[in-house]
Short mmCIF file of N, CA and C in Angstrom, two decimals:
data_model
loop_
_atom_site.label_atom_id
_atom_site.label_comp_id
_atom_site.label_asym_id
_atom_site.label_seq_id
_atom_site.Cartn_x
_atom_site.Cartn_y
_atom_site.Cartn_z
N MET A 1 -11.54 34.65 -24.67
CA MET A 1 -11.23 33.50 -25.49
C MET A 1 -10.39 32.49 -24.72
N VAL A 2 -9.46 33.01 -23.95
CA VAL A 2 -8.59 32.13 -23.18
C VAL A 2 -9.40 31.41 -22.09
N ASP A 3 -10.37 32.13 -21.49
CA ASP A 3 -11.18 31.52 -20.45
C ASP A 3 -12.02 30.37 -21.01
N ARG A 4 -12.52 30.50 -22.25
CA ARG A 4 -13.29 29.43 -22.86
C ARG A 4 -12.41 28.20 -23.08
N MET A 5 -11.17 28.42 -23.52
CA MET A 5 -10.24 27.31 -23.75
C MET A 5 -9.93 26.61 -22.43
N GLU A 6 -9.70 27.39 -21.38
CA GLU A 6 -9.43 26.79 -20.07
C GLU A 6 -10.64 26.00 -19.59
N ALA A 7 -11.82 26.51 -19.77
CA ALA A 7 -13.02 25.81 -19.35
C ALA A 7 -13.19 24.51 -20.13
N ARG A 8 -12.89 24.52 -21.43
CA ARG A 8 -12.99 23.30 -22.24
C ARG A 8 -11.99 22.26 -21.77
N TYR A 9 -10.77 22.69 -21.51
CA TYR A 9 -9.75 21.74 -21.04
C TYR A 9 -10.10 21.18 -19.67
N ARG A 10 -10.61 22.02 -18.80
CA ARG A 10 -11.03 21.53 -17.49
C ARG A 10 -12.16 20.51 -17.62
N PHE A 11 -13.13 20.82 -18.50
CA PHE A 11 -14.23 19.90 -18.74
C PHE A 11 -13.71 18.58 -19.31
N LEU A 12 -12.77 18.65 -20.22
CA LEU A 12 -12.18 17.46 -20.82
C LEU A 12 -11.44 16.62 -19.78
N ILE A 13 -10.67 17.27 -18.93
CA ILE A 13 -9.92 16.56 -17.89
C ILE A 13 -10.86 15.90 -16.90
N ILE A 14 -11.89 16.61 -16.48
CA ILE A 14 -12.87 16.03 -15.55
C ILE A 14 -13.58 14.85 -16.20
N GLY A 15 -13.92 14.96 -17.48
CA GLY A 15 -14.56 13.86 -18.19
C GLY A 15 -13.67 12.63 -18.27
N VAL A 16 -12.39 12.83 -18.56
CA VAL A 16 -11.45 11.71 -18.62
C VAL A 16 -11.31 11.05 -17.25
N LEU A 17 -11.23 11.85 -16.20
CA LEU A 17 -11.13 11.28 -14.85
C LEU A 17 -12.38 10.50 -14.47
N LEU A 18 -13.55 11.00 -14.83
CA LEU A 18 -14.79 10.27 -14.54
C LEU A 18 -14.86 8.96 -15.30
N VAL A 19 -14.48 8.97 -16.57
CA VAL A 19 -14.48 7.73 -17.36
C VAL A 19 -13.49 6.73 -16.78
N ALA A 20 -12.32 7.19 -16.38
CA ALA A 20 -11.33 6.29 -15.78
C ALA A 20 -11.85 5.72 -14.47
N THR A 21 -12.48 6.53 -13.65
CA THR A 21 -13.03 6.07 -12.38
C THR A 21 -14.13 5.04 -12.61
N LEU A 22 -15.02 5.31 -13.53
CA LEU A 22 -16.09 4.36 -13.83
C LEU A 22 -15.51 3.07 -14.39
N GLY A 23 -14.50 3.16 -15.22
CA GLY A 23 -13.86 1.96 -15.76
C GLY A 23 -13.26 1.10 -14.68
N LEU A 24 -12.62 1.74 -13.70
CA LEU A 24 -12.06 0.98 -12.59
C LEU A 24 -13.16 0.34 -11.76
N SER A 25 -14.26 1.04 -11.59
CA SER A 25 -15.37 0.50 -10.81
C SER A 25 -15.98 -0.71 -11.49
N VAL A 26 -16.12 -0.66 -12.80
CA VAL A 26 -16.68 -1.80 -13.54
C VAL A 26 -15.75 -3.00 -13.42
N GLN A 27 -14.45 -2.78 -13.52
CA GLN A 27 -13.50 -3.88 -13.39
C GLN A 27 -13.56 -4.49 -12.01
N TYR A 28 -13.68 -3.65 -10.99
CA TYR A 28 -13.77 -4.14 -9.61
C TYR A 28 -15.05 -4.95 -9.42
N ALA A 29 -16.14 -4.49 -9.98
CA ALA A 29 -17.42 -5.19 -9.84
C ALA A 29 -17.40 -6.52 -10.58
N ALA A 30 -16.61 -6.63 -11.64
CA ALA A 30 -16.55 -7.86 -12.42
C ALA A 30 -15.62 -8.89 -11.80
N THR A 31 -14.83 -8.51 -10.82
CA THR A 31 -13.88 -9.42 -10.19
C THR A 31 -14.64 -10.41 -9.31
N GLU A 32 -14.26 -11.68 -9.43
CA GLU A 32 -14.91 -12.70 -8.61
C GLU A 32 -14.12 -12.86 -7.31
N PHE A 33 -14.77 -12.59 -6.21
CA PHE A 33 -14.13 -12.75 -4.90
C PHE A 33 -14.59 -14.07 -4.32
N ARG A 34 -13.63 -14.87 -3.92
CA ARG A 34 -13.96 -16.15 -3.31
C ARG A 34 -13.72 -16.05 -1.82
N SER A 35 -14.68 -16.46 -1.06
CA SER A 35 -14.51 -16.40 0.38
C SER A 35 -13.88 -17.71 0.85
N TYR A 36 -12.79 -17.58 1.55
CA TYR A 36 -12.10 -18.73 2.11
C TYR A 36 -12.42 -18.80 3.60
N PRO A 37 -12.34 -20.00 4.17
CA PRO A 37 -12.57 -20.08 5.61
C PRO A 37 -11.48 -19.33 6.38
N ASP A 38 -11.89 -18.65 7.43
CA ASP A 38 -10.94 -17.93 8.28
C ASP A 38 -10.16 -18.92 9.13
N THR A 39 -9.07 -18.43 9.71
CA THR A 39 -8.26 -19.30 10.56
C THR A 39 -9.05 -19.77 11.77
N ASP A 40 -9.91 -18.89 12.31
CA ASP A 40 -10.68 -19.32 13.48
C ASP A 40 -11.68 -20.41 13.11
N GLU A 41 -12.22 -20.39 11.89
CA GLU A 41 -13.12 -21.44 11.44
C GLU A 41 -12.38 -22.77 11.26
N ILE A 42 -11.18 -22.70 10.71
CA ILE A 42 -10.38 -23.92 10.51
C ILE A 42 -10.00 -24.51 11.86
N ILE A 43 -9.60 -23.68 12.80
CA ILE A 43 -9.20 -24.16 14.12
C ILE A 43 -10.39 -24.77 14.85
N ALA A 44 -11.55 -24.16 14.75
CA ALA A 44 -12.73 -24.62 15.48
C ALA A 44 -13.20 -25.99 15.01
N ASP A 45 -13.19 -26.25 13.71
CA ASP A 45 -13.67 -27.53 13.19
C ASP A 45 -12.75 -27.96 12.05
N GLN A 46 -11.66 -28.63 12.41
CA GLN A 46 -10.63 -28.97 11.42
C GLN A 46 -11.11 -29.98 10.39
N SER A 47 -11.89 -30.95 10.79
CA SER A 47 -12.30 -32.00 9.85
C SER A 47 -13.29 -31.49 8.80
N GLN A 48 -14.00 -30.41 9.10
CA GLN A 48 -14.99 -29.89 8.16
C GLN A 48 -14.34 -29.34 6.89
N TYR A 49 -13.13 -28.82 6.99
CA TYR A 49 -12.51 -28.14 5.85
C TYR A 49 -11.52 -29.02 5.10
N ALA A 50 -11.48 -30.31 5.37
CA ALA A 50 -10.63 -31.22 4.60
C ALA A 50 -11.14 -31.26 3.16
N GLY A 51 -10.25 -31.05 2.23
CA GLY A 51 -10.62 -31.02 0.82
C GLY A 51 -11.00 -29.64 0.32
N GLU A 52 -11.03 -28.64 1.19
CA GLU A 52 -11.40 -27.28 0.82
C GLU A 52 -10.17 -26.49 0.38
N VAL A 53 -10.39 -25.54 -0.50
CA VAL A 53 -9.33 -24.62 -0.91
C VAL A 53 -9.30 -23.49 0.12
N VAL A 54 -8.10 -23.19 0.64
CA VAL A 54 -7.95 -22.18 1.67
C VAL A 54 -6.82 -21.23 1.32
N PHE A 55 -6.84 -20.09 1.96
CA PHE A 55 -5.79 -19.08 1.83
C PHE A 55 -5.44 -18.66 3.24
N VAL A 56 -4.25 -19.05 3.72
CA VAL A 56 -3.89 -18.81 5.11
C VAL A 56 -2.64 -17.94 5.20
N PHE A 57 -2.60 -17.15 6.24
CA PHE A 57 -1.43 -16.37 6.63
C PHE A 57 -0.90 -17.07 7.87
N ALA A 58 0.39 -17.43 7.88
CA ALA A 58 0.91 -18.20 8.99
C ALA A 58 2.37 -17.90 9.24
N GLU A 59 2.84 -18.40 10.37
CA GLU A 59 4.24 -18.27 10.76
C GLU A 59 4.87 -19.65 10.72
N VAL A 60 6.07 -19.73 10.14
CA VAL A 60 6.76 -21.01 10.00
C VAL A 60 7.32 -21.45 11.35
N GLU A 61 7.00 -22.69 11.73
CA GLU A 61 7.48 -23.25 12.99
C GLU A 61 8.73 -24.09 12.79
N SER A 62 8.74 -24.93 11.75
CA SER A 62 9.91 -25.77 11.47
C SER A 62 9.98 -26.07 9.99
N VAL A 63 11.19 -26.41 9.51
CA VAL A 63 11.42 -26.65 8.09
C VAL A 63 12.10 -28.01 7.93
N ASP A 64 11.60 -28.83 7.00
CA ASP A 64 12.22 -30.11 6.64
C ASP A 64 12.69 -29.98 5.19
N GLU A 65 13.99 -29.67 5.01
CA GLU A 65 14.52 -29.42 3.68
C GLU A 65 14.56 -30.68 2.82
N GLN A 66 14.80 -31.86 3.42
CA GLN A 66 14.87 -33.08 2.63
C GLN A 66 13.52 -33.41 1.99
N ARG A 67 12.46 -33.25 2.73
CA ARG A 67 11.13 -33.56 2.21
C ARG A 67 10.52 -32.38 1.47
N GLY A 68 11.12 -31.20 1.57
CA GLY A 68 10.61 -30.01 0.89
C GLY A 68 9.30 -29.51 1.47
N GLU A 69 9.13 -29.65 2.77
CA GLU A 69 7.91 -29.17 3.40
C GLU A 69 8.26 -28.45 4.68
N PHE A 70 7.29 -27.70 5.17
CA PHE A 70 7.50 -26.97 6.41
C PHE A 70 6.20 -26.93 7.19
N VAL A 71 6.35 -26.78 8.48
CA VAL A 71 5.20 -26.75 9.39
C VAL A 71 4.92 -25.30 9.76
N VAL A 72 3.67 -24.90 9.61
CA VAL A 72 3.25 -23.56 9.98
C VAL A 72 2.21 -23.67 11.08
N GLN A 73 2.05 -22.58 11.79
CA GLN A 73 1.04 -22.56 12.84
C GLN A 73 0.12 -21.37 12.60
N ILE A 74 -1.17 -21.67 12.48
CA ILE A 74 -2.15 -20.60 12.35
C ILE A 74 -2.71 -20.35 13.75
N ARG A 75 -2.96 -19.08 14.03
CA ARG A 75 -3.41 -18.70 15.38
C ARG A 75 -4.68 -17.87 15.29
N ASP A 76 -5.47 -18.01 16.33
CA ASP A 76 -6.66 -17.18 16.50
C ASP A 76 -6.61 -16.61 17.90
N GLU A 77 -6.39 -15.30 17.99
CA GLU A 77 -6.33 -14.64 19.28
C GLU A 77 -7.64 -13.91 19.52
N THR A 78 -8.25 -14.18 20.66
CA THR A 78 -9.50 -13.54 21.02
C THR A 78 -9.31 -12.87 22.37
N VAL A 79 -9.62 -11.61 22.43
CA VAL A 79 -9.57 -10.88 23.69
C VAL A 79 -11.00 -10.73 24.16
N VAL A 80 -11.26 -11.28 25.35
CA VAL A 80 -12.60 -11.25 25.90
C VAL A 80 -12.59 -10.36 27.13
N GLY A 81 -13.43 -9.37 27.13
CA GLY A 81 -13.54 -8.49 28.28
C GLY A 81 -14.75 -7.59 28.11
N VAL A 82 -15.71 -7.74 28.96
CA VAL A 82 -16.93 -6.96 28.86
C VAL A 82 -17.11 -6.20 30.17
N SER A 83 -17.45 -4.93 30.02
CA SER A 83 -17.69 -4.11 31.19
C SER A 83 -18.67 -3.02 30.81
N PHE A 84 -19.52 -2.68 31.73
CA PHE A 84 -20.46 -1.60 31.46
C PHE A 84 -19.76 -0.25 31.41
N ALA A 85 -18.64 -0.12 32.10
CA ALA A 85 -17.90 1.13 32.11
C ALA A 85 -17.03 1.28 30.86
N GLY A 86 -16.79 0.18 30.13
CA GLY A 86 -15.99 0.25 28.92
C GLY A 86 -14.53 -0.06 29.16
N VAL A 87 -14.11 -0.14 30.41
CA VAL A 87 -12.71 -0.43 30.72
C VAL A 87 -12.66 -1.74 31.48
N VAL A 88 -11.84 -2.65 31.00
CA VAL A 88 -11.67 -3.93 31.66
C VAL A 88 -10.26 -3.98 32.22
N PRO A 89 -10.10 -4.14 33.53
CA PRO A 89 -8.76 -4.10 34.11
C PRO A 89 -7.85 -5.20 33.58
N LYS A 90 -8.34 -6.43 33.47
CA LYS A 90 -7.54 -7.55 32.97
C LYS A 90 -8.39 -8.37 32.02
N PRO A 91 -8.38 -8.02 30.74
CA PRO A 91 -9.19 -8.81 29.80
C PRO A 91 -8.59 -10.20 29.61
N GLU A 92 -9.46 -11.16 29.40
CA GLU A 92 -9.02 -12.53 29.17
C GLU A 92 -8.59 -12.67 27.71
N LYS A 93 -7.44 -13.25 27.49
CA LYS A 93 -6.92 -13.43 26.13
C LYS A 93 -6.83 -14.92 25.85
N ARG A 94 -7.59 -15.36 24.85
CA ARG A 94 -7.56 -16.77 24.46
C ARG A 94 -6.82 -16.91 23.14
N VAL A 95 -5.83 -17.79 23.13
CA VAL A 95 -5.07 -18.04 21.91
C VAL A 95 -5.25 -19.51 21.55
N GLU A 96 -5.85 -19.75 20.39
CA GLU A 96 -5.99 -21.10 19.89
C GLU A 96 -5.13 -21.23 18.65
N SER A 97 -4.52 -22.38 18.46
CA SER A 97 -3.64 -22.56 17.30
C SER A 97 -3.83 -23.94 16.70
N HIS A 98 -3.34 -24.08 15.48
CA HIS A 98 -3.44 -25.34 14.75
C HIS A 98 -2.23 -25.44 13.84
N GLU A 99 -1.54 -26.58 13.90
CA GLU A 99 -0.36 -26.78 13.06
C GLU A 99 -0.76 -27.43 11.75
N ILE A 100 -0.18 -26.92 10.68
CA ILE A 100 -0.45 -27.45 9.34
C ILE A 100 0.90 -27.68 8.66
N THR A 101 1.07 -28.84 8.04
CA THR A 101 2.26 -29.12 7.25
C THR A 101 2.00 -28.68 5.83
N VAL A 102 2.84 -27.80 5.31
CA VAL A 102 2.67 -27.27 3.96
C VAL A 102 3.60 -28.04 3.03
N GLN A 103 3.01 -28.67 2.02
CA GLN A 103 3.78 -29.37 1.00
C GLN A 103 3.75 -28.53 -0.26
N GLU A 104 4.91 -28.11 -0.67
CA GLU A 104 5.02 -27.25 -1.84
C GLU A 104 5.38 -28.11 -3.05
N PRO A 105 4.76 -27.88 -4.21
CA PRO A 105 5.02 -28.74 -5.36
C PRO A 105 6.46 -28.65 -5.88
N THR A 106 7.06 -27.47 -5.85
CA THR A 106 8.42 -27.33 -6.39
C THR A 106 9.48 -27.70 -5.37
N GLN A 107 9.16 -27.66 -4.10
CA GLN A 107 10.06 -28.00 -3.00
C GLN A 107 11.33 -27.16 -2.99
N SER A 108 11.30 -25.99 -3.59
CA SER A 108 12.49 -25.12 -3.63
C SER A 108 12.46 -24.06 -2.54
N LEU A 109 11.31 -23.79 -2.01
CA LEU A 109 11.17 -22.71 -1.05
C LEU A 109 11.66 -23.10 0.34
N ALA A 110 11.54 -24.37 0.68
CA ALA A 110 11.86 -24.82 2.04
C ALA A 110 13.31 -24.55 2.42
N SER A 111 14.21 -24.58 1.47
CA SER A 111 15.63 -24.37 1.79
C SER A 111 15.92 -22.93 2.18
N SER A 112 15.10 -21.98 1.74
CA SER A 112 15.37 -20.57 2.03
C SER A 112 14.61 -20.06 3.25
N LEU A 113 13.72 -20.86 3.82
CA LEU A 113 12.92 -20.42 4.95
C LEU A 113 13.62 -20.69 6.27
N GLU A 114 13.32 -19.87 7.25
CA GLU A 114 13.80 -20.06 8.61
C GLU A 114 12.59 -20.03 9.53
N ARG A 115 12.78 -20.52 10.73
CA ARG A 115 11.72 -20.49 11.74
C ARG A 115 11.35 -19.03 12.02
N GLY A 116 10.08 -18.75 12.06
CA GLY A 116 9.61 -17.39 12.32
C GLY A 116 9.26 -16.62 11.07
N ALA A 117 9.50 -17.19 9.88
CA ALA A 117 9.17 -16.52 8.63
C ALA A 117 7.65 -16.39 8.50
N GLU A 118 7.22 -15.32 7.89
CA GLU A 118 5.79 -15.08 7.65
C GLU A 118 5.47 -15.45 6.21
N ILE A 119 4.45 -16.29 6.01
CA ILE A 119 4.08 -16.72 4.67
C ILE A 119 2.58 -16.55 4.44
N GLN A 120 2.22 -16.62 3.14
CA GLN A 120 0.85 -16.72 2.70
C GLN A 120 0.80 -17.97 1.84
N ALA A 121 -0.12 -18.87 2.12
CA ALA A 121 -0.20 -20.12 1.36
C ALA A 121 -1.61 -20.31 0.83
N TYR A 122 -1.69 -20.72 -0.44
CA TYR A 122 -2.96 -20.98 -1.10
C TYR A 122 -2.92 -22.42 -1.58
N GLY A 123 -3.90 -23.21 -1.18
CA GLY A 123 -3.92 -24.60 -1.61
C GLY A 123 -5.09 -25.34 -1.00
N THR A 124 -5.00 -26.68 -1.05
CA THR A 124 -6.07 -27.54 -0.59
C THR A 124 -5.68 -28.23 0.71
N LEU A 125 -6.57 -28.18 1.69
CA LEU A 125 -6.35 -28.88 2.95
C LEU A 125 -6.72 -30.35 2.79
N THR A 126 -5.89 -31.22 3.34
CA THR A 126 -6.17 -32.65 3.31
C THR A 126 -5.89 -33.24 4.68
N GLU A 127 -6.23 -34.51 4.86
CA GLU A 127 -5.95 -35.26 6.08
C GLU A 127 -6.41 -34.51 7.34
N SER A 128 -7.68 -34.28 7.44
CA SER A 128 -8.29 -33.61 8.60
C SER A 128 -7.67 -32.23 8.85
N SER A 129 -7.40 -31.52 7.79
CA SER A 129 -6.87 -30.15 7.84
C SER A 129 -5.51 -30.06 8.50
N THR A 130 -4.70 -31.09 8.37
CA THR A 130 -3.34 -31.04 8.94
C THR A 130 -2.28 -30.91 7.86
N VAL A 131 -2.63 -31.12 6.60
CA VAL A 131 -1.68 -30.99 5.49
C VAL A 131 -2.28 -30.05 4.46
N LEU A 132 -1.48 -29.11 4.02
CA LEU A 132 -1.90 -28.16 3.00
C LEU A 132 -1.06 -28.41 1.76
N THR A 133 -1.67 -28.89 0.70
CA THR A 133 -0.98 -29.06 -0.57
C THR A 133 -1.06 -27.72 -1.28
N ALA A 134 0.05 -27.00 -1.27
CA ALA A 134 0.06 -25.61 -1.72
C ALA A 134 0.20 -25.50 -3.22
N GLU A 135 -0.62 -24.65 -3.80
CA GLU A 135 -0.46 -24.28 -5.20
C GLU A 135 0.48 -23.08 -5.30
N ARG A 136 0.33 -22.17 -4.35
CA ARG A 136 1.19 -20.98 -4.31
C ARG A 136 1.56 -20.68 -2.88
N VAL A 137 2.81 -20.28 -2.69
CA VAL A 137 3.29 -19.83 -1.39
C VAL A 137 4.05 -18.54 -1.61
N VAL A 138 3.68 -17.52 -0.87
CA VAL A 138 4.36 -16.23 -0.94
C VAL A 138 5.00 -15.98 0.42
N VAL A 139 6.28 -15.66 0.41
CA VAL A 139 7.00 -15.41 1.64
C VAL A 139 7.05 -13.91 1.86
N ASP A 140 6.46 -13.44 2.96
CA ASP A 140 6.50 -12.02 3.28
C ASP A 140 7.89 -11.65 3.79
N TYR A 141 8.35 -12.36 4.80
CA TYR A 141 9.67 -12.10 5.36
C TYR A 141 10.32 -13.43 5.70
N HIS A 142 11.51 -13.68 5.14
CA HIS A 142 12.23 -14.92 5.42
C HIS A 142 12.76 -14.95 6.85
N ASN A 143 13.27 -13.82 7.31
CA ASN A 143 13.88 -13.76 8.64
C ASN A 143 13.97 -12.31 9.09
N SER A 144 14.65 -12.05 10.19
CA SER A 144 14.71 -10.69 10.73
C SER A 144 15.53 -9.76 9.85
N ARG A 145 16.45 -10.29 9.05
CA ARG A 145 17.22 -9.43 8.14
C ARG A 145 16.31 -8.78 7.10
N ASP A 146 15.26 -9.48 6.70
CA ASP A 146 14.30 -8.90 5.75
C ASP A 146 13.60 -7.69 6.35
N TRP A 147 13.23 -7.78 7.64
CA TRP A 147 12.60 -6.65 8.31
C TRP A 147 13.55 -5.46 8.32
N LEU A 148 14.82 -5.71 8.64
CA LEU A 148 15.79 -4.62 8.67
C LEU A 148 16.00 -4.02 7.28
N TYR A 149 16.01 -4.84 6.25
CA TYR A 149 16.17 -4.35 4.88
C TYR A 149 14.99 -3.44 4.50
N VAL A 150 13.77 -3.90 4.78
CA VAL A 150 12.59 -3.10 4.44
C VAL A 150 12.58 -1.79 5.21
N LEU A 151 12.88 -1.84 6.50
CA LEU A 151 12.91 -0.63 7.30
C LEU A 151 14.02 0.31 6.83
N GLY A 152 15.20 -0.23 6.56
CA GLY A 152 16.32 0.60 6.11
C GLY A 152 16.06 1.28 4.78
N THR A 153 15.56 0.52 3.80
CA THR A 153 15.28 1.14 2.50
C THR A 153 14.17 2.17 2.60
N SER A 154 13.19 1.93 3.48
CA SER A 154 12.12 2.92 3.66
C SER A 154 12.67 4.21 4.26
N LEU A 155 13.54 4.09 5.25
CA LEU A 155 14.12 5.29 5.86
C LEU A 155 15.01 6.05 4.87
N ILE A 156 15.80 5.33 4.08
CA ILE A 156 16.65 5.99 3.08
C ILE A 156 15.78 6.68 2.03
N GLY A 157 14.72 6.01 1.57
CA GLY A 157 13.81 6.62 0.59
C GLY A 157 13.13 7.85 1.14
N ALA A 158 12.70 7.79 2.40
CA ALA A 158 12.07 8.95 3.02
C ALA A 158 13.07 10.10 3.14
N GLY A 159 14.31 9.79 3.46
CA GLY A 159 15.35 10.83 3.55
C GLY A 159 15.58 11.51 2.21
N PHE A 160 15.64 10.71 1.13
CA PHE A 160 15.80 11.30 -0.21
C PHE A 160 14.60 12.16 -0.58
N ALA A 161 13.40 11.71 -0.26
CA ALA A 161 12.20 12.48 -0.59
C ALA A 161 12.18 13.81 0.17
N ILE A 162 12.54 13.79 1.43
CA ILE A 162 12.57 15.03 2.23
C ILE A 162 13.65 15.97 1.69
N ALA A 163 14.82 15.43 1.35
CA ALA A 163 15.89 16.26 0.81
C ALA A 163 15.47 16.89 -0.51
N GLN A 164 14.80 16.11 -1.37
CA GLN A 164 14.34 16.63 -2.66
C GLN A 164 13.29 17.71 -2.46
N PHE A 165 12.40 17.53 -1.49
CA PHE A 165 11.38 18.53 -1.21
C PHE A 165 12.03 19.84 -0.78
N PHE A 166 12.96 19.79 0.17
CA PHE A 166 13.58 21.01 0.67
C PHE A 166 14.58 21.60 -0.31
N ARG A 167 14.89 20.90 -1.38
CA ARG A 167 15.73 21.46 -2.43
C ARG A 167 14.96 22.53 -3.21
N TYR A 168 13.66 22.34 -3.34
CA TYR A 168 12.84 23.27 -4.11
C TYR A 168 11.93 24.15 -3.25
N TRP A 169 11.74 23.82 -2.00
CA TRP A 169 10.86 24.56 -1.12
C TRP A 169 11.59 24.93 0.15
N ARG A 170 11.18 26.04 0.74
CA ARG A 170 11.76 26.45 2.03
C ARG A 170 10.63 26.87 2.95
N PRO A 171 10.79 26.66 4.24
CA PRO A 171 9.72 27.05 5.16
C PRO A 171 9.76 28.55 5.43
N ASN A 172 8.60 29.15 5.51
CA ASN A 172 8.45 30.54 5.92
C ASN A 172 7.75 30.49 7.27
N TRP A 173 8.53 30.67 8.33
CA TRP A 173 8.01 30.50 9.67
C TRP A 173 7.09 31.65 10.08
N ARG A 174 7.24 32.80 9.49
CA ARG A 174 6.38 33.93 9.85
C ARG A 174 4.96 33.74 9.32
N ARG A 175 4.86 33.24 8.10
CA ARG A 175 3.54 33.02 7.50
C ARG A 175 3.04 31.58 7.69
N PHE A 176 3.87 30.75 8.28
CA PHE A 176 3.54 29.37 8.58
C PHE A 176 3.13 28.61 7.31
N ARG A 177 4.05 28.59 6.32
CA ARG A 177 3.83 27.89 5.07
C ARG A 177 5.15 27.62 4.38
N PHE A 178 5.10 26.90 3.27
CA PHE A 178 6.28 26.65 2.46
C PHE A 178 6.23 27.54 1.23
N GLU A 179 7.42 28.02 0.82
CA GLU A 179 7.50 28.86 -0.37
C GLU A 179 8.56 28.26 -1.29
N ARG A 180 8.35 28.54 -2.59
CA ARG A 180 9.30 28.08 -3.58
C ARG A 180 10.63 28.78 -3.39
N ARG A 181 11.71 28.06 -3.55
CA ARG A 181 13.03 28.70 -3.46
C ARG A 181 13.22 29.59 -4.66
N GLY A 182 13.81 30.73 -4.46
CA GLY A 182 14.03 31.70 -5.54
C GLY A 182 12.95 32.74 -5.62
N ASP A 183 11.76 32.46 -5.04
CA ASP A 183 10.70 33.48 -5.00
C ASP A 183 10.94 34.38 -3.81
N SER A 184 10.88 35.66 -4.02
CA SER A 184 11.10 36.58 -2.90
C SER A 184 9.88 37.40 -2.63
#
């Protein structure tokens, strides 16, 4: 009798997981993905994308707080090296870049940015792809202190997780596995 109950519950759990998975798949399939021009496409033909909506990842080069805008540089790095042996002693590295002035509608973000900050900007390119009128700007890292904060909190979190794990489990080196504490 108990085995039948366990089998029913297992069947029920598997059914719920399948329905949830299918539901997520339907939602994913219904999502509209818009393809934006890549940075290499924008760099190659800047005038073609004037008036286009773009989504760029860039590094801040300079900030003008009075005007509420900042200059970013998008880069396209290409490593060229072909060899029949598969190893190229000195591959050629081509770096092409293009500067874009980002104008933010709220003009509040420019005061908190520093040179070298990493951003994501979504908006419309104008003036031969040299000005981006941003609808949204997301700052990944304002400066190097942000990198240290993220790294530090990650290390502290990992330390707590490891301590919590070894609070309930102990290694058994003879059997090469972990055992619950208190089990003998």
